[in-house]
Tab-separated table of C-alpha atoms in Angstrom:
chain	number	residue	atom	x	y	z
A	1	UNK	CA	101.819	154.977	119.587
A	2	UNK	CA	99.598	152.746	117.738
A	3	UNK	CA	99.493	149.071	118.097
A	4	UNK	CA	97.884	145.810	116.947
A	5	UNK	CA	97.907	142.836	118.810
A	6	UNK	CA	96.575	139.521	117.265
A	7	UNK	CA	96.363	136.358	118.789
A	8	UNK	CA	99.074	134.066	118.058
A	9	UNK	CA	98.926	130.882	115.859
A	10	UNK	CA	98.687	128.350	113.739
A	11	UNK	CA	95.286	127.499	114.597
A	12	UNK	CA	93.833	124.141	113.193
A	13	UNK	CA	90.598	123.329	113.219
A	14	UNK	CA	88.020	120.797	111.873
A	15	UNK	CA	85.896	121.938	108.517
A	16	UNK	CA	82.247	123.557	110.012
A	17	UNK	CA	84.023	124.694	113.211
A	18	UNK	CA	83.150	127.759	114.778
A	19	UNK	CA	86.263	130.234	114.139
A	20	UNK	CA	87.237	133.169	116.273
A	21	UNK	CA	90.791	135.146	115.897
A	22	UNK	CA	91.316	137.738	118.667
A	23	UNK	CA	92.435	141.083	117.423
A	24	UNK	CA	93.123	144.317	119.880
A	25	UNK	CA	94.375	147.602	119.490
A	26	UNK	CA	96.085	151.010	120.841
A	27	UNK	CA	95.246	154.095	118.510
A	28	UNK	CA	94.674	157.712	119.297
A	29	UNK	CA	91.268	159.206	118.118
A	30	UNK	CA	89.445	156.825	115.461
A	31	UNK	CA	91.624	154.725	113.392
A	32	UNK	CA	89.769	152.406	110.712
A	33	UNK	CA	89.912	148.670	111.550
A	34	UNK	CA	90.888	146.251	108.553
A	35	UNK	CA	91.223	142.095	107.929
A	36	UNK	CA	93.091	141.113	105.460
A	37	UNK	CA	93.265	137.476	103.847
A	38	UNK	CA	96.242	135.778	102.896
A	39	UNK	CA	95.874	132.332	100.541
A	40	UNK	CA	99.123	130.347	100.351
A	41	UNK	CA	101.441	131.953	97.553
A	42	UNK	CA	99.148	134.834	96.893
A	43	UNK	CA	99.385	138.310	98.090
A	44	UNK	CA	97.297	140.148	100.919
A	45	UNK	CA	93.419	140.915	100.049
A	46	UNK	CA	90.880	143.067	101.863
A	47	UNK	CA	88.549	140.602	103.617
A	48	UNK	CA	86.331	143.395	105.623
A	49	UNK	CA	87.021	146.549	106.885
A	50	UNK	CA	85.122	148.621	110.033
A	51	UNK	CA	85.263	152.645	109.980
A	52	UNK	CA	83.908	153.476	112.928
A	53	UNK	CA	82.367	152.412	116.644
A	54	UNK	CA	79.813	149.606	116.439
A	55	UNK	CA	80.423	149.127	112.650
A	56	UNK	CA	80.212	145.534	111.609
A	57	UNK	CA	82.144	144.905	108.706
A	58	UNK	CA	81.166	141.593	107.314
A	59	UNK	CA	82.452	139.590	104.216
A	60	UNK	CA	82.317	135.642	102.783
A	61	UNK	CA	81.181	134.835	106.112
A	62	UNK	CA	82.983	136.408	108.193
A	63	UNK	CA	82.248	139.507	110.465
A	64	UNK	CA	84.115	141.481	112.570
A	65	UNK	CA	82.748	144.797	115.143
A	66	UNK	CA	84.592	147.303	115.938
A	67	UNK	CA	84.565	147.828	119.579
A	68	UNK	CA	85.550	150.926	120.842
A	69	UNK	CA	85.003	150.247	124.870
A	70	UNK	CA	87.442	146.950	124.688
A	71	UNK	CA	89.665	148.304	121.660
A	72	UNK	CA	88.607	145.163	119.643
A	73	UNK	CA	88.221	143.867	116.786
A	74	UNK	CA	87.675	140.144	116.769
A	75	UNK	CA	87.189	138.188	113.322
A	76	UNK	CA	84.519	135.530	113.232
A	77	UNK	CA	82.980	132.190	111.155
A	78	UNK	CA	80.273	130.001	111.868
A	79	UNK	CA	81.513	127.365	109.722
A	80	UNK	CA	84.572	127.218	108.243
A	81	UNK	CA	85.666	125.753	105.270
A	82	UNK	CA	88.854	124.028	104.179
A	83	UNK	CA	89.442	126.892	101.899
A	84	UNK	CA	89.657	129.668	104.313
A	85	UNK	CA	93.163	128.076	105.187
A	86	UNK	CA	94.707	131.426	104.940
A	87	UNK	CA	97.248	133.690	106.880
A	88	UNK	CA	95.228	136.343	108.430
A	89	UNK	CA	96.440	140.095	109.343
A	90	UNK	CA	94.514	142.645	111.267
A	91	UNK	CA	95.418	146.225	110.713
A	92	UNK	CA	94.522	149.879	111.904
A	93	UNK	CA	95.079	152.928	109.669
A	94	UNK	CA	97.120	155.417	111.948
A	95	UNK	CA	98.533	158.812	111.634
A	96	UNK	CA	102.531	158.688	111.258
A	97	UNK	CA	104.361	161.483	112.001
A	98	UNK	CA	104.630	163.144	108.887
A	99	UNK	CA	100.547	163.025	109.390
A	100	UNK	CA	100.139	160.770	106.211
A	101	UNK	CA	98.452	157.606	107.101
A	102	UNK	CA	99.689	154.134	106.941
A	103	UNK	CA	98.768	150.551	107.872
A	104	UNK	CA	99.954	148.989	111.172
A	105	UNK	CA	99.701	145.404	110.864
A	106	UNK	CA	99.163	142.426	113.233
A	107	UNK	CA	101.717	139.482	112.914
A	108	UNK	CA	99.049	137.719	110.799
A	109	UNK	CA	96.910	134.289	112.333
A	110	UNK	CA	97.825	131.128	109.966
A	111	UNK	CA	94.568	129.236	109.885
A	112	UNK	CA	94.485	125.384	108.922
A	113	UNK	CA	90.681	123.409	107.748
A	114	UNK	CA	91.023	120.414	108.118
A	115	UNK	CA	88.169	117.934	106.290
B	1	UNK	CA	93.198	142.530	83.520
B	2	UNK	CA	96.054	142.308	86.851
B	3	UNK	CA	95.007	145.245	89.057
B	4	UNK	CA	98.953	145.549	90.709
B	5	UNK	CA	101.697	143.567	89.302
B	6	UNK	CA	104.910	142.597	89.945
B	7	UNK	CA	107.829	141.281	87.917
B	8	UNK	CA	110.067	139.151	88.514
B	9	UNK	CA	107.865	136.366	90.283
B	10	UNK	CA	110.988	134.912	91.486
B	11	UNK	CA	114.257	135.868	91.822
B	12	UNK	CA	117.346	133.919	92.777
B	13	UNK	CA	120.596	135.743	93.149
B	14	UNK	CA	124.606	135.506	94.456
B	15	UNK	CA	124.847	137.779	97.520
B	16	UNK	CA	126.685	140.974	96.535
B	17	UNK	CA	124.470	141.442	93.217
B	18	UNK	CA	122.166	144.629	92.336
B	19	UNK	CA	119.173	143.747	91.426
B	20	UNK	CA	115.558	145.532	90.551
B	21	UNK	CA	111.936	144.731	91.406
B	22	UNK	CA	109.617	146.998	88.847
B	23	UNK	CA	105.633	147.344	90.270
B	24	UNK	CA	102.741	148.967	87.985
B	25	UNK	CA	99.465	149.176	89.365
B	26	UNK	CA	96.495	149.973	86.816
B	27	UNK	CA	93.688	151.022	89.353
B	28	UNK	CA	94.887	154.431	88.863
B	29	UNK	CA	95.801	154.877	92.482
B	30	UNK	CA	98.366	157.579	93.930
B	31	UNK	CA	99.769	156.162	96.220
B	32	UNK	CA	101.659	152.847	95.821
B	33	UNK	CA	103.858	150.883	98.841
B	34	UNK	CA	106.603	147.962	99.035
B	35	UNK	CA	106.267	146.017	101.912
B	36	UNK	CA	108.672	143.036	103.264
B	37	UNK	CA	107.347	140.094	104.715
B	38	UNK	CA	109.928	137.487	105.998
B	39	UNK	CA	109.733	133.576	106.680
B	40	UNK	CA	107.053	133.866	109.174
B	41	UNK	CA	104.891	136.213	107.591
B	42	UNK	CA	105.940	139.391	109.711
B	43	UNK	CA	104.699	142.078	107.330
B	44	UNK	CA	107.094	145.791	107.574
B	45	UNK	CA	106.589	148.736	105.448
B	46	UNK	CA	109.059	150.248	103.665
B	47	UNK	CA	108.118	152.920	101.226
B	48	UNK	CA	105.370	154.598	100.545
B	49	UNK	CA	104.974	157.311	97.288
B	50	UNK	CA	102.062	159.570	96.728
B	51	UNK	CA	102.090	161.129	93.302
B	52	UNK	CA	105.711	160.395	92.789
B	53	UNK	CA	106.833	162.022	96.312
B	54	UNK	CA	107.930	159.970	99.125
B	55	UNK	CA	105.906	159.943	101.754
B	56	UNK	CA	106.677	156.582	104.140
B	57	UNK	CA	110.309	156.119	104.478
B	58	UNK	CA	111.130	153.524	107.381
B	59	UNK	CA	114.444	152.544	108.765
B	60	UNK	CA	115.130	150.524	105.854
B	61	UNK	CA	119.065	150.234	104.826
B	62	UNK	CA	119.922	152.915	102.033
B	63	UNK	CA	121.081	149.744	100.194
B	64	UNK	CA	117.193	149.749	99.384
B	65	UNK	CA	116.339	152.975	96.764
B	66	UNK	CA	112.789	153.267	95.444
B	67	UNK	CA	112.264	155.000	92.611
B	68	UNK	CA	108.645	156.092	91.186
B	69	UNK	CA	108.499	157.253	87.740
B	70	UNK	CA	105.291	157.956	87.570
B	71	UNK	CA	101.981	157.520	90.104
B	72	UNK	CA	101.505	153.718	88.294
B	73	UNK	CA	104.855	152.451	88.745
B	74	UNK	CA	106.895	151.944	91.968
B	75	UNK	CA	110.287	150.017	91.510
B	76	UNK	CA	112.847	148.762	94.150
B	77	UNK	CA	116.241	148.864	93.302
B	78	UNK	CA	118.644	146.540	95.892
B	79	UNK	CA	122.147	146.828	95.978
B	80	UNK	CA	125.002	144.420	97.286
B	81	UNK	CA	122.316	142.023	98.144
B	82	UNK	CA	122.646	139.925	101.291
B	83	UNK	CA	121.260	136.974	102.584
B	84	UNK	CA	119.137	138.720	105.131
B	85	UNK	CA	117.634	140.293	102.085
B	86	UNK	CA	115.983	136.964	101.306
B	87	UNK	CA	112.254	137.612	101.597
B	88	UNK	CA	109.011	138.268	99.868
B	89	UNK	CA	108.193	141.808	98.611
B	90	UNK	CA	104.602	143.286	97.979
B	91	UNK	CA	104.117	146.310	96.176
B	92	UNK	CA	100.657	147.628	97.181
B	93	UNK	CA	98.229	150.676	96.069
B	94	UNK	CA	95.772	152.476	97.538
B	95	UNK	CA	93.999	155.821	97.267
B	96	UNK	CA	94.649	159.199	99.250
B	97	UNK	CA	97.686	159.452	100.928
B	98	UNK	CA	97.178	155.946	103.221
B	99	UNK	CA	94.786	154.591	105.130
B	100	UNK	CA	92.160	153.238	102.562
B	101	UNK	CA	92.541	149.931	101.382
B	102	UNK	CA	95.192	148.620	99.900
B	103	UNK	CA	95.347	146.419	96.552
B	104	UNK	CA	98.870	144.222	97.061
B	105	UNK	CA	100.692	142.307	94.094
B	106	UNK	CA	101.522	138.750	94.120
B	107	UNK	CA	104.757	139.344	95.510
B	108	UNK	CA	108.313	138.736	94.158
B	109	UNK	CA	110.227	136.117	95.963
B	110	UNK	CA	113.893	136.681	96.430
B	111	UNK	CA	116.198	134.171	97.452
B	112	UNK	CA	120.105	135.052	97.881
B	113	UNK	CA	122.571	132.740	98.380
C-alpha cells in the first residue's frame, strides 16, 4: 500500500543553517508529492507541491524534487530563518480503495531556529 | 474573509458529554475532511464528504457521526466523550474528490477530563 516515511525529529538548528528534512515514499503508479507547513497553534498550509518525475516544487525558499528512481522527496533551505520553526508533514495523494483519493501523511518534522 | 473555519476554538468538557464541532468552508470546494491530530502531531483521517456523500470513512469509533448539510459545511458530532478523545481536530477542503490540495481550519482543541 502506500507509505510515507519522514525523517524523525525535533531538529534544531542555528538561524542561516542549511536545512534538509528527508522524505521517502511507497506508491503505485504516480502519486502527487506535497509539504505542508505547520506554525505553532495554526492549522496545516500547503508549502509546495510536485506532480510528477523531476518536478521541482519550490516555495518561500524552500524546494523539494520529486524523485522517482529513489522514491524521494527531500525538502530543502539554504538559510533558515527563526520563523520557519514549524511542524512539517510530507504527504502523497493515493488511490484508496473505494478509488477516491486521499492524503497519506508523514508523522510531521518539528523544526526549531534558533538566533 | 476565513477561507475554512471552525467553531468552537476550544472546547473543554466532562467525559461522558455529547458534544459538536460545526466546519464551513467558503472556497466553494466539494469535498471537505476532519482530521485528528494527537499530542505529538500524528495526523489520521477520519471523514471525508464529496457533495454531501461520504466518501473516506476510516476505522473511527461510531461514537464519531459526521454530518454534511450541505457541500460548505462539515460538522462532527461526538458522543459519550472520553479522555482518549482529547485532541485537536482539522476540518479541511479541497477540490475533486481528494488528492488536490487541501485548505485546513485552525483547528478546535478538545480537552476532556
Amino acid at each position: 500500500g502506500n507509505s510515507v516515511t519522514q525523517m524523525e525529529g525535533p531538529v534544531t538548528l542555528s538561524e542561516e543553517a542549511f536545512l534538509t528534512i528527508n522524505c521517502t515514499y511507497t506508491a503505485t503508479g504516480y502519486p502527487s508529492l506535497f509539504w505542508y507547513v505547520q506554525y505553532p497553534g495554526e492549522g496545516l498550509q500547503l508549502l509546495l507541491k510536485a506532480t510528477k518525475a523531476d518536478d521541482k516544487g519550490s516555495n518561500k525558499g524552500f524546494e523539494a524534487t520529486y524523485r522517482k528512481e529513489t522514491t524521494s522527496f527531500h525538502l530543502e533551505k539554504g538559510s533558515v530563518q527563526v520563523s520557519d520553526s514549524a511542524v512539517y508533514f510530507c504527504a502523497l495523494a493515493g488511490l484508496n480503495a473505494g478509488n477516491n483519493r486521499k492524503l497519506i501523511w508523514g508523522l510531521g518534522t518539528s523544526l526549531a531556529v534558533n538566533p | 474573509d476565513t477561507a475554512v473555519s471552525q467553531t468552537p476554538k476550544y472546547l473543554v468538557t466532562q467525559m461522558g458529554n455529547d458534544k459538536s464541532i460545526k466546519c464551513e468552508q467558503n472556497l466553494g470546494h466539494d469535498t471537505m475532511y476532519w482530521y485528528k491530530q494527537d499530542s505529538k502531531k500524528f495526523l489520521k483521517i477520519m471523514f471525508s464528504y464529496n457533495n454531501k456523500e461520504l466518501i473516506i470513512n476510516e476505522t473511527v469509533p461510531n461514537r464519531f457521526s459526521p454530518k454534511s448539510p450541505d457541500k460548505a459545511h462539515l460538522n462532527l458530532h461526538i458522543n459519550s466523550l472520553e479522555l482518549g478523545d482529547s485532541a485537536v481536530y482539522f476540518c479541511a477542503s479541497s477540490r475533486g474528490r481528494g488528492g488536490n490540495e487541501q485548505f485546513f481550519g485552525p483547528g478546535t482543541r478538545l480537552t476532556v477530563l
